[in-house]
Short mmCIF file of C-alpha atoms in Angstrom, two decimals:
data_model
loop_
_atom_site.label_atom_id
_atom_site.label_comp_id
_atom_site.label_asym_id
_atom_site.label_seq_id
_atom_site.Cartn_x
_atom_site.Cartn_y
_atom_site.Cartn_z
CA UNK A 1 57.20 23.95 177.78
CA UNK A 2 53.35 24.18 178.11
CA UNK A 3 52.08 25.82 175.39
CA UNK A 4 55.25 23.37 173.04
CA UNK A 5 53.42 20.07 174.78
CA UNK A 6 49.68 21.52 174.27
CA UNK A 7 50.28 22.10 170.36
CA UNK A 8 51.11 18.56 170.34
CA UNK A 9 47.34 17.66 170.38
CA UNK A 10 46.82 19.71 167.78
CA UNK A 11 49.33 18.97 165.42
CA UNK A 12 47.95 15.30 165.79
CA UNK A 13 44.69 16.48 164.77
CA UNK A 14 46.27 18.41 161.11
CA UNK A 15 48.55 15.66 160.51
CA UNK A 16 45.80 13.60 158.70
CA UNK A 17 44.24 16.79 156.73
CA UNK A 18 47.15 18.12 155.29
CA UNK A 19 49.07 14.61 154.02
CA UNK A 20 45.71 14.19 152.26
CA UNK A 21 45.75 17.99 151.37
CA UNK A 22 49.41 18.05 150.18
CA UNK A 23 49.28 14.58 148.38
CA UNK A 24 46.00 14.67 145.79
CA UNK A 25 46.01 15.75 142.46
CA UNK A 26 43.09 18.63 142.75
CA UNK A 27 42.81 17.80 139.28
CA UNK A 28 42.31 13.77 138.62
CA UNK A 29 39.91 15.00 142.85
CA UNK A 30 38.96 17.65 140.78
CA UNK A 31 36.97 15.05 137.77
CA UNK A 32 36.20 12.16 139.49
CA UNK A 33 32.64 13.92 140.39
CA UNK A 34 29.33 11.11 140.88
CA UNK A 35 28.36 11.80 137.49
CA UNK A 36 31.57 10.88 135.71
CA UNK A 37 32.05 8.21 137.98
CA UNK A 38 28.92 6.52 136.45
CA UNK A 39 29.14 8.33 133.17
CA UNK A 40 32.36 5.56 133.08
CA UNK A 41 30.55 3.28 135.08
CA UNK A 42 26.84 4.05 131.76
CA UNK A 43 30.28 3.38 129.50
CA UNK A 44 32.35 0.88 131.10
CA UNK A 45 28.79 -1.50 131.22
CA UNK A 46 26.67 -0.86 128.35
CA UNK A 47 25.51 -4.07 126.81
CA UNK A 48 26.69 -1.71 123.16
CA UNK A 49 29.84 -2.18 123.90
CA UNK A 50 30.40 -5.95 125.14
CA UNK A 51 30.52 -8.58 123.02
CA UNK A 52 28.39 -11.80 124.48
CA UNK A 53 29.98 -14.43 126.13
CA UNK A 54 32.81 -12.00 127.01
CA UNK A 55 35.73 -12.85 129.29
CA UNK A 56 35.72 -12.29 133.24
CA UNK A 57 39.06 -9.76 132.10
CA UNK A 58 38.29 -7.70 129.01
CA UNK A 59 41.16 -4.58 128.76
CA UNK A 60 40.19 -1.15 127.61
CA UNK A 61 41.84 0.12 124.86
CA UNK A 62 41.57 3.51 123.22
CA UNK A 63 39.83 3.30 119.26
CA UNK A 64 42.51 5.09 116.43
CA UNK A 65 41.03 9.03 116.43
CA UNK A 66 41.24 9.09 120.17
CA UNK A 67 42.67 12.50 121.49
CA UNK A 68 45.04 11.48 125.40
CA UNK A 69 43.28 14.97 127.49
CA UNK A 70 46.10 15.43 130.79
CA UNK A 71 44.37 14.07 134.26
CA UNK A 72 47.31 16.17 135.34
CA UNK A 73 49.87 18.82 135.77
CA UNK A 74 52.76 16.07 136.04
CA UNK A 75 51.05 13.70 133.28
CA UNK A 76 52.06 16.83 130.46
CA UNK A 77 55.89 16.91 131.26
CA UNK A 78 55.37 12.46 130.08
CA UNK A 79 54.68 13.27 126.88
CA UNK A 80 56.56 15.72 123.53
CA UNK A 81 57.32 18.82 123.05
CA UNK A 82 54.91 21.10 121.73
CA UNK A 83 52.37 18.10 122.77
CA UNK A 84 49.69 20.20 125.08
CA UNK A 85 47.76 16.80 125.44
CA UNK A 86 44.70 18.49 123.47
CA UNK A 87 45.55 21.84 122.75
CA UNK A 88 45.39 23.08 119.35
CA UNK A 89 49.25 23.55 118.23
CA UNK A 90 51.03 26.11 117.20
CA UNK A 91 50.30 27.93 114.33
CA UNK A 92 53.86 27.66 112.12
CA UNK A 93 54.72 31.43 110.56
CA UNK A 94 55.03 28.66 107.48
CA UNK A 95 53.29 27.20 105.83
CA UNK A 96 53.21 23.13 104.61
CA UNK A 97 54.16 22.90 101.47
CA UNK A 98 54.99 25.46 98.87
CA UNK A 99 52.95 27.25 96.68
CA UNK A 100 53.72 26.57 93.33
CA UNK A 101 55.02 29.25 91.82
CA UNK A 102 57.35 28.92 93.83
CA UNK A 103 58.40 25.79 92.48
CA UNK A 104 58.13 27.71 88.35
CA UNK A 105 60.41 30.36 90.10
CA UNK A 106 63.43 28.30 91.01
CA UNK A 107 62.90 26.50 88.15
CA UNK A 108 63.39 29.13 85.13
CA UNK A 109 66.48 30.50 88.03
CA UNK A 110 67.37 26.85 86.99
CA UNK A 111 67.13 27.56 83.02
CA UNK A 112 68.69 31.38 83.53
CA UNK A 113 72.09 29.07 84.89
CA UNK A 114 71.81 25.99 81.95
CA UNK A 115 71.90 29.18 80.07
CA UNK A 116 75.53 31.50 82.03
CA UNK A 117 76.94 27.93 81.48
CA UNK A 118 76.90 27.81 78.38
CA UNK A 119 78.03 30.88 77.38
CA UNK A 120 80.60 31.06 80.81
CA UNK A 121 82.47 28.04 78.28
CA UNK A 122 82.49 30.46 75.24
CA UNK A 123 83.74 33.17 76.67
CA UNK A 124 86.86 31.40 78.79
CA UNK A 125 87.60 29.51 74.71
CA UNK A 126 87.47 33.60 73.85
CA UNK A 127 90.10 34.90 75.98
CA UNK A 128 90.38 37.19 78.67
CA UNK A 129 89.55 40.70 78.33
CA UNK A 130 88.05 43.04 82.03
CA UNK A 131 91.00 43.13 84.52
CA UNK A 132 89.11 44.22 86.85
CA UNK A 133 86.31 43.09 89.47
CA UNK A 134 84.13 45.93 90.32
CA UNK A 135 80.16 44.06 91.02
CA UNK A 136 78.67 47.62 91.03
CA UNK A 137 79.78 50.11 89.18
CA UNK A 138 81.22 47.14 85.56
CA UNK A 139 77.60 47.01 85.26
CA UNK A 140 77.81 49.32 82.56
CA UNK A 141 80.53 48.99 79.71
CA UNK A 142 83.26 52.07 79.18
CA UNK A 143 80.18 54.50 76.68
CA UNK A 144 83.16 57.12 76.08
CA UNK A 145 86.44 56.46 73.56
CA UNK A 146 87.97 57.79 76.84
CA UNK A 147 86.80 55.11 78.74
CA UNK A 148 88.21 52.69 76.09
CA UNK A 149 90.97 53.96 75.75
CA UNK A 150 91.70 53.51 79.63
CA UNK A 151 90.79 49.51 79.48
CA UNK A 152 92.23 48.75 76.64
CA UNK A 153 95.07 49.91 77.80
CA UNK A 154 94.87 47.63 81.43
CA UNK A 155 94.38 44.50 79.08
CA UNK A 156 97.60 45.36 77.45
CA UNK A 157 99.23 44.82 80.63
CA UNK A 158 98.31 41.42 81.24
CA UNK A 159 100.74 38.26 79.86
CA UNK A 160 97.72 37.50 77.47
CA UNK A 161 98.25 40.22 75.61
CA UNK A 162 101.90 40.30 75.86
CA UNK A 163 101.67 36.44 75.04
CA UNK A 164 99.02 35.39 73.04
CA UNK A 165 97.62 39.45 71.12
CA UNK A 166 100.75 40.92 70.80
CA UNK A 167 99.39 42.60 67.64
CA UNK A 168 95.24 43.13 68.90
CA UNK A 169 93.47 46.02 68.01
CA UNK A 170 90.63 47.64 69.28
CA UNK A 171 88.19 46.66 67.72
CA UNK A 172 88.49 43.06 68.33
CA UNK A 173 89.63 44.04 71.74
CA UNK A 174 85.66 45.21 71.88
CA UNK A 175 84.39 41.82 70.98
CA UNK A 176 86.33 39.96 73.23
CA UNK A 177 85.51 42.32 76.64
CA UNK A 178 81.61 42.97 75.55
CA UNK A 179 81.36 38.12 75.76
CA UNK A 180 83.14 38.91 78.89
CA UNK A 181 80.38 41.68 79.69
CA UNK A 182 77.96 40.08 78.31
CA UNK A 183 78.64 37.27 80.95
CA UNK A 184 79.42 39.07 84.14
CA UNK A 185 75.37 40.77 83.30
CA UNK A 186 74.30 37.79 83.31
CA UNK A 187 75.81 36.74 87.23
CA UNK A 188 74.78 39.19 88.33
CA UNK A 189 70.99 39.71 86.24
CA UNK A 190 71.05 35.71 88.30
CA UNK A 191 71.71 37.11 91.55
CA UNK A 192 69.10 39.63 92.01
CA UNK A 193 66.39 37.49 90.53
CA UNK A 194 67.51 34.88 92.87
CA UNK A 195 67.57 37.54 95.93
CA UNK A 196 64.81 39.94 95.11
CA UNK A 197 62.28 37.09 94.79
CA UNK A 198 62.93 35.46 97.47
CA UNK A 199 63.01 38.29 99.87
CA UNK A 200 59.25 38.38 98.78
CA UNK A 201 58.34 34.94 99.25
CA UNK A 202 59.74 34.69 102.77
CA UNK A 203 57.83 37.74 103.31
CA UNK A 204 54.98 36.64 102.45
CA UNK A 205 54.88 33.28 103.57
CA UNK A 206 54.67 31.50 99.75
CA UNK A 207 56.70 28.79 100.81
CA UNK A 208 57.60 26.04 103.98
CA UNK A 209 60.12 26.36 106.15
CA UNK A 210 62.06 23.88 104.77
CA UNK A 211 61.82 25.69 101.62
CA UNK A 212 63.18 29.11 102.67
CA UNK A 213 65.95 27.55 104.96
CA UNK A 214 66.77 26.20 100.92
CA UNK A 215 66.01 28.92 98.98
CA UNK A 216 68.66 31.58 101.51
CA UNK A 217 71.15 28.95 101.06
CA UNK A 218 71.20 28.90 97.72
CA UNK A 219 71.30 32.83 97.64
CA UNK A 220 74.50 32.06 99.51
CA UNK A 221 75.71 29.83 96.45
CA UNK A 222 75.00 32.10 93.89
CA UNK A 223 76.76 35.32 95.73
CA UNK A 224 79.76 32.71 96.56
CA UNK A 225 79.39 32.13 92.97
CA UNK A 226 80.47 35.56 91.89
CA UNK A 227 82.82 35.96 94.36
CA UNK A 228 84.98 32.59 93.37
CA UNK A 229 84.78 33.24 89.71
CA UNK A 230 86.80 36.86 90.36
CA UNK A 231 89.28 34.67 91.77
CA UNK A 232 89.19 31.69 89.04
CA UNK A 233 89.47 34.68 86.64
CA UNK A 234 92.38 36.71 88.00
CA UNK A 235 94.77 33.49 88.36
CA UNK A 236 94.79 34.28 84.01
CA UNK A 237 96.06 38.04 85.21
CA UNK A 238 99.02 37.18 86.43
CA UNK A 239 101.91 34.96 85.16
CA UNK A 240 103.33 34.11 88.59
CA UNK A 241 100.07 31.99 88.35
CA UNK A 242 101.75 29.75 85.62
CA UNK A 243 105.49 29.21 83.74
CA UNK A 244 107.09 31.86 82.98
CA UNK A 245 106.78 32.02 79.18
CA UNK A 246 104.32 29.18 78.94
CA UNK A 247 100.25 29.81 77.56
CA UNK A 248 98.56 31.75 79.80
CA UNK A 249 95.45 30.77 81.37
CA UNK A 250 93.22 30.58 84.67
CA UNK A 251 94.20 27.61 87.20
CA UNK A 252 92.83 24.25 85.89
CA UNK A 253 91.38 24.28 90.20
CA UNK A 254 89.28 26.97 90.35
CA UNK A 255 87.79 27.15 87.04
CA UNK A 256 86.40 23.32 88.28
CA UNK A 257 85.81 25.28 91.36
CA UNK A 258 83.65 27.55 89.58
CA UNK A 259 81.92 25.44 87.03
CA UNK A 260 81.01 22.81 90.40
CA UNK A 261 80.04 25.45 92.34
CA UNK A 262 77.47 26.47 88.88
CA UNK A 263 76.08 22.82 88.95
CA UNK A 264 75.51 22.71 92.87
CA UNK A 265 73.13 25.74 92.37
CA UNK A 266 71.99 24.62 88.74
CA UNK A 267 70.80 20.69 90.68
CA UNK A 268 69.45 22.49 93.80
CA UNK A 269 66.97 24.73 91.86
CA UNK A 270 66.19 21.98 89.76
CA UNK A 271 65.80 19.67 91.89
CA UNK A 272 63.54 21.49 94.65
CA UNK A 273 61.29 23.10 91.94
CA UNK A 274 60.81 19.44 91.27
CA UNK A 275 59.79 18.73 94.51
CA UNK A 276 57.21 21.09 95.03
CA UNK A 277 55.60 19.99 92.17
CA UNK A 278 55.29 16.11 92.36
CA UNK A 279 54.96 17.04 96.85
CA UNK A 280 51.60 18.70 94.43
CA UNK A 281 50.64 16.04 92.56
CA UNK A 282 51.12 14.04 95.58
CA UNK A 283 48.94 15.59 97.33
CA UNK A 284 46.06 15.94 95.13
CA UNK A 285 45.29 12.35 95.30
CA UNK A 286 47.37 10.80 98.41
CA UNK A 287 45.35 7.51 98.54
CA UNK A 288 46.98 6.91 94.57
CA UNK A 289 50.70 8.23 96.05
CA UNK A 290 50.85 6.36 98.85
CA UNK A 291 50.05 3.25 96.66
CA UNK A 292 53.11 4.47 94.61
CA UNK A 293 54.98 5.27 96.63
CA UNK A 294 54.45 2.26 98.06
CA UNK A 295 55.52 0.61 95.63
CA UNK A 296 58.46 2.69 95.36
CA UNK A 297 59.82 1.89 98.06
CA UNK A 298 59.89 -2.01 97.70
CA UNK A 299 62.76 -4.10 98.37
CA UNK A 300 62.59 -5.43 94.64
CA UNK A 301 63.63 -1.93 93.36
CA UNK A 302 66.53 -0.77 96.04
CA UNK A 303 69.04 -1.66 93.75
CA UNK A 304 67.27 0.28 90.69
CA UNK A 305 66.36 3.30 93.49
CA UNK A 306 70.50 3.23 94.61
CA UNK A 307 71.96 2.23 90.73
CA UNK A 308 70.74 5.94 89.71
CA UNK A 309 71.82 8.02 92.14
CA UNK A 310 74.93 6.51 91.71
CA UNK A 311 74.80 7.59 88.84
CA UNK A 312 74.30 11.33 89.00
CA UNK A 313 77.65 11.34 90.95
CA UNK A 314 78.75 9.93 88.43
CA UNK A 315 78.29 11.46 85.52
CA UNK A 316 79.15 15.09 88.13
CA UNK A 317 82.19 13.75 88.51
CA UNK A 318 82.65 13.61 84.92
CA UNK A 319 82.10 17.05 83.43
CA UNK A 320 84.39 17.83 86.68
CA UNK A 321 86.70 15.65 84.87
CA UNK A 322 85.92 18.03 81.92
CA UNK A 323 86.16 21.51 83.57
CA UNK A 324 90.13 20.35 84.50
CA UNK A 325 90.50 18.95 80.67
CA UNK A 326 89.18 22.87 79.88
CA UNK A 327 91.54 24.09 82.26
CA UNK A 328 94.76 22.43 80.99
CA UNK A 329 93.84 22.73 77.01
CA UNK A 330 93.97 19.58 77.25
CA UNK A 331 91.34 19.03 74.26
CA UNK A 332 93.88 20.05 71.99
CA UNK A 333 96.35 16.61 71.74
CA UNK A 334 95.72 13.01 71.13
CA UNK A 335 92.73 13.83 68.72
CA UNK A 336 92.09 10.91 68.18
CA UNK A 337 89.42 8.18 69.71
CA UNK A 338 89.76 5.43 71.25
CA UNK A 339 93.27 5.18 70.54
CA UNK A 340 95.55 8.07 72.48
CA UNK A 341 98.46 7.69 69.87
CA UNK A 342 99.82 4.74 69.18
CA UNK A 343 97.78 2.40 71.79
CA UNK A 344 94.63 3.01 73.74
CA UNK A 345 96.56 4.76 76.15
CA UNK A 346 99.94 6.62 76.31
CA UNK A 347 102.91 5.39 78.33
CA UNK A 348 103.95 5.49 81.03
CA UNK A 349 106.76 7.99 81.40
CA UNK A 350 104.01 9.83 80.18
CA UNK A 351 101.46 9.71 81.55
CA UNK A 352 103.56 10.42 85.35
CA UNK A 353 105.89 12.98 84.51
CA UNK A 354 108.91 13.64 86.84
CA UNK A 355 108.25 17.23 84.60
CA UNK A 356 105.48 18.06 87.39
CA UNK A 357 106.36 17.61 90.51
CA UNK A 358 107.15 20.18 92.48
CA UNK A 359 109.63 18.69 95.51
CA UNK A 360 112.23 17.08 95.25
CA UNK A 361 111.82 13.34 96.04
CA UNK A 362 109.32 13.48 93.62
CA UNK A 363 106.54 11.94 95.45
CA UNK A 364 104.19 14.38 94.48
CA UNK A 365 104.10 13.22 90.85
CA UNK A 366 100.84 10.41 91.44
CA UNK A 367 98.30 12.94 92.37
CA UNK A 368 99.97 16.28 90.42
CA UNK A 369 100.39 14.19 87.33
CA UNK A 370 95.86 13.64 87.28
CA UNK A 371 95.80 16.84 87.91
CA UNK A 372 97.94 19.30 86.54
CA UNK A 373 99.47 17.18 83.09
CA UNK A 374 97.32 17.35 80.12
CA UNK A 375 97.94 13.20 79.27
CA UNK A 376 96.36 12.71 81.99
CA UNK A 377 94.05 14.55 82.72
CA UNK A 378 92.51 13.84 79.06
CA UNK A 379 92.64 9.80 79.92
CA UNK A 380 90.88 10.05 82.82
CA UNK A 381 87.94 12.12 81.83
CA UNK A 382 87.94 8.79 78.81
CA UNK A 383 87.54 6.98 81.66
CA UNK A 384 84.54 8.09 83.20
CA UNK A 385 83.71 9.32 80.15
CA UNK A 386 83.20 5.47 79.10
CA UNK A 387 82.23 4.16 82.30
CA UNK A 388 78.94 6.70 82.99
CA UNK A 389 77.43 5.40 79.23
CA UNK A 390 78.45 2.08 80.31
CA UNK A 391 77.22 2.19 83.68
CA UNK A 392 73.38 3.89 81.63
CA UNK A 393 73.69 1.41 78.79
CA UNK A 394 73.75 -1.45 82.15
CA UNK A 395 71.20 0.21 84.22
CA UNK A 396 68.86 0.33 81.10
CA UNK A 397 69.12 -3.60 80.28
CA UNK A 398 68.66 -4.16 83.54
CA UNK A 399 65.07 -2.28 83.33
CA UNK A 400 64.38 -3.86 79.82
CA UNK A 401 65.72 -7.63 80.38
CA UNK A 402 64.60 -7.88 83.89
CA UNK A 403 61.35 -9.44 85.03
CA UNK A 404 60.85 -7.93 88.72
CA UNK A 405 61.71 -4.15 87.28
CA UNK A 406 59.62 -4.72 84.01
CA UNK A 407 56.63 -6.48 86.41
CA UNK A 408 56.94 -3.47 89.07
CA UNK A 409 58.88 -0.51 88.04
CA UNK A 410 56.43 2.53 87.44
CA UNK A 411 55.63 3.44 83.27
CA UNK A 412 57.41 7.02 84.81
CA UNK A 413 60.45 5.23 86.55
CA UNK A 414 60.61 3.30 82.25
CA UNK A 415 60.84 6.55 80.13
CA UNK A 416 62.41 8.41 82.70
CA UNK A 417 65.29 5.96 81.91
CA UNK A 418 65.02 6.28 77.73
CA UNK A 419 65.27 9.73 78.06
CA UNK A 420 68.85 9.78 80.03
CA UNK A 421 69.86 7.14 77.36
CA UNK A 422 68.84 9.15 74.77
CA UNK A 423 70.99 11.91 76.49
CA UNK A 424 74.20 9.67 76.90
CA UNK A 425 74.22 8.76 73.78
CA UNK A 426 73.95 12.67 72.45
CA UNK A 427 77.05 13.74 74.52
CA UNK A 428 79.89 10.82 74.14
CA UNK A 429 78.29 12.23 70.25
CA UNK A 430 78.95 15.71 70.98
CA UNK A 431 81.99 14.81 73.34
CA UNK A 432 84.10 12.41 70.29
CA UNK A 433 83.64 15.60 67.73
CA UNK A 434 84.27 18.36 69.74
CA UNK A 435 87.11 16.16 70.60
CA UNK A 436 87.95 15.64 66.64
CA UNK A 437 87.93 18.52 65.12
CA UNK A 438 90.27 20.48 67.92
CA UNK A 439 87.91 22.22 70.15
CA UNK A 440 85.68 24.00 68.70
CA UNK A 441 83.85 27.15 69.64
CA UNK A 442 79.97 25.64 68.71
CA UNK A 443 80.69 21.61 69.46
CA UNK A 444 83.30 22.67 73.10
CA UNK A 445 79.67 24.74 74.13
CA UNK A 446 77.42 22.57 73.17
CA UNK A 447 79.93 19.75 74.72
CA UNK A 448 79.77 21.04 77.77
CA UNK A 449 75.59 21.74 78.52
CA UNK A 450 75.33 18.29 76.91
CA UNK A 451 77.20 17.83 80.20
CA UNK A 452 74.36 20.14 82.16
CA UNK A 453 71.27 18.14 81.16
CA UNK A 454 72.23 14.59 80.93
CA UNK A 455 72.64 15.32 84.94
CA UNK A 456 69.48 17.36 84.38
CA UNK A 457 68.11 13.90 82.84
CA UNK A 458 69.21 11.93 85.93
CA UNK A 459 68.36 14.36 87.91
CA UNK A 460 64.34 14.25 86.71
CA UNK A 461 64.46 9.92 87.04
CA UNK A 462 65.95 10.42 90.67
CA UNK A 463 62.44 12.28 91.06
CA UNK A 464 60.26 9.41 90.03
CA UNK A 465 62.35 6.58 91.41
CA UNK A 466 63.66 8.39 95.30
CA UNK A 467 60.68 8.80 97.61
CA UNK A 468 61.38 11.84 99.82
CA UNK A 469 60.49 11.16 102.78
CA UNK A 470 59.01 14.70 103.46
CA UNK A 471 56.67 13.96 100.75
CA UNK A 472 54.93 10.42 102.44
CA UNK A 473 54.98 12.77 106.43
CA UNK A 474 52.84 14.95 104.53
CA UNK A 475 50.91 12.29 102.01
CA UNK A 476 49.82 10.22 105.45
CA UNK A 477 48.94 13.56 106.91
CA UNK A 478 46.47 13.70 104.37
CA UNK A 479 44.85 11.16 104.39
CA UNK A 480 44.81 11.12 107.79
CA UNK A 481 43.09 13.88 108.12
CA UNK A 482 40.58 13.26 105.06
CA UNK A 483 39.33 9.75 106.95
CA UNK A 484 38.21 12.73 110.05
CA UNK A 485 40.99 12.13 112.33
CA UNK A 486 42.67 15.43 114.88
CA UNK A 487 46.37 15.40 115.02
CA UNK A 488 47.50 14.33 117.51
CA UNK A 489 44.87 10.96 117.01
CA UNK A 490 46.95 8.28 119.61
CA UNK A 491 48.70 5.32 116.19
CA UNK A 492 46.59 2.64 116.71
CA UNK A 493 47.69 -0.47 118.76
CA UNK A 494 48.24 1.80 122.41
CA UNK A 495 45.95 0.33 124.70
CA UNK A 496 45.86 1.34 129.04
CA UNK A 497 45.08 -2.20 130.01
CA UNK A 498 43.13 -2.29 133.23
CA UNK A 499 40.97 -4.71 134.82
CA UNK A 500 36.92 -4.80 134.22
CA UNK A 501 35.69 -7.34 136.08
CA UNK A 502 32.72 -9.08 134.31
CA UNK A 503 29.39 -7.76 136.48
CA UNK A 504 30.52 -4.04 135.11
CA UNK A 505 31.83 -2.67 138.42
CA UNK A 506 34.84 -0.79 137.33
CA UNK A 507 37.77 0.20 140.08
CA UNK A 508 38.47 3.72 139.23
CA UNK A 509 41.36 5.04 141.85
CA UNK A 510 44.55 5.59 140.26
CA UNK A 511 42.73 5.38 136.57
CA UNK A 512 43.41 7.55 133.28
CA UNK A 513 40.59 9.84 133.15
CA UNK A 514 40.31 10.29 129.33
CA UNK A 515 37.64 8.26 128.45
CA UNK A 516 37.45 5.60 128.31
CA UNK A 517 35.86 2.89 125.56
CA UNK A 518 35.75 -0.54 125.69
CA UNK A 519 37.07 -2.92 123.17
CA UNK A 520 34.57 -5.43 121.54
#
């Protein structure tokens, strides 16, 4: 007991010292040296920092461009993740912007996809010929008479040969075989010409992080497109997928899915290529770019921006309805315009026929007829095409006769609108001609290419109209860097409220240990 009681006086003497050591911020204590305090007082009382006749209390503010430095380990916890409190951030593996060569490669890939879409339409119209899918060994055509005879034997077992071409000879078979083989070879070229450069650009850090992910996604979409193409062809080689004795054709659902995936691949390549070029153009003159982006963000152009986005969706949907028309050969009926028989539309009993129902209660006629009835499918395509044409011409009239748009819409957007008008007129002429002349190969192929060209013109107009968030951020960063401001600057308007008496004395207890610059 004596030993325990003897330790109490020692604990009483050590308690103030221990509490002082445990609860004092060492980083702030080290920075509060007499020289530092004197420097803070000198800066605070410098006559250059205050206006004559200033009020008794002033607000100490951080100037734009000052870097906030931590004064204790606890203060670091309040900072955003990745902010080292004024320390240089770790450099990313990828650059901020992608190289221009990546943009040219994406646009070249888009042009190749454009060509294969047109050529694919021709291939489908010349019927099917290859009955197997061999991604590697199928790259080479038959090389001798034995190989040709084997391929022709496989084709003779297909329903297409039995119902459509029972009198076809080997030479005629070779003509359609080379057509389909060329389409498949082109597809392999599209895949390899995209995959190999994408690996190089990502490995060599020629693309930004966002663009690297986009390129990987497009590469996966191309691979999926190849699988989808064979899935479509397979539907035309089995007679259990269509009614017995009917015209053998590929499934209109699979054909439209194959066409839609090709459109998505093309649009992704085109849009990202144009986006890279646009970023470089904006960053070349950030001051002018900021003014142009601010103009496009004005509320007066909001309706125009949304209308262009709506046009892109409408053109895509119209093209997909054209895929249904092609899959059902619906262009071979009602070969006149604008009438369909005795009126603008066929009779209702024909448009919603019970023939296409697969259920006893006929409850599916409302969705099967728009997708499987050639008469209603063609009518839907006419309605969508007319709506697209009317919408484009209405938007053009809005830009031409609206005083606000005539004054505020940039010249590039006006030129893009004129291009959309030209392509929609061309597409209407091609569509009507294809229908009237019973779907000849040249016109049908041109009409399919025209739909993709019209979508291209709308996307180009969108690239000139929509405000890219990423490009705006890069322009703002470059403007800040050109002004001599570091990346982790404190935004304007942020201030630290500390009261400084007029006599210049300052209480430094609890102050942030960053540089204090009194407001002027």
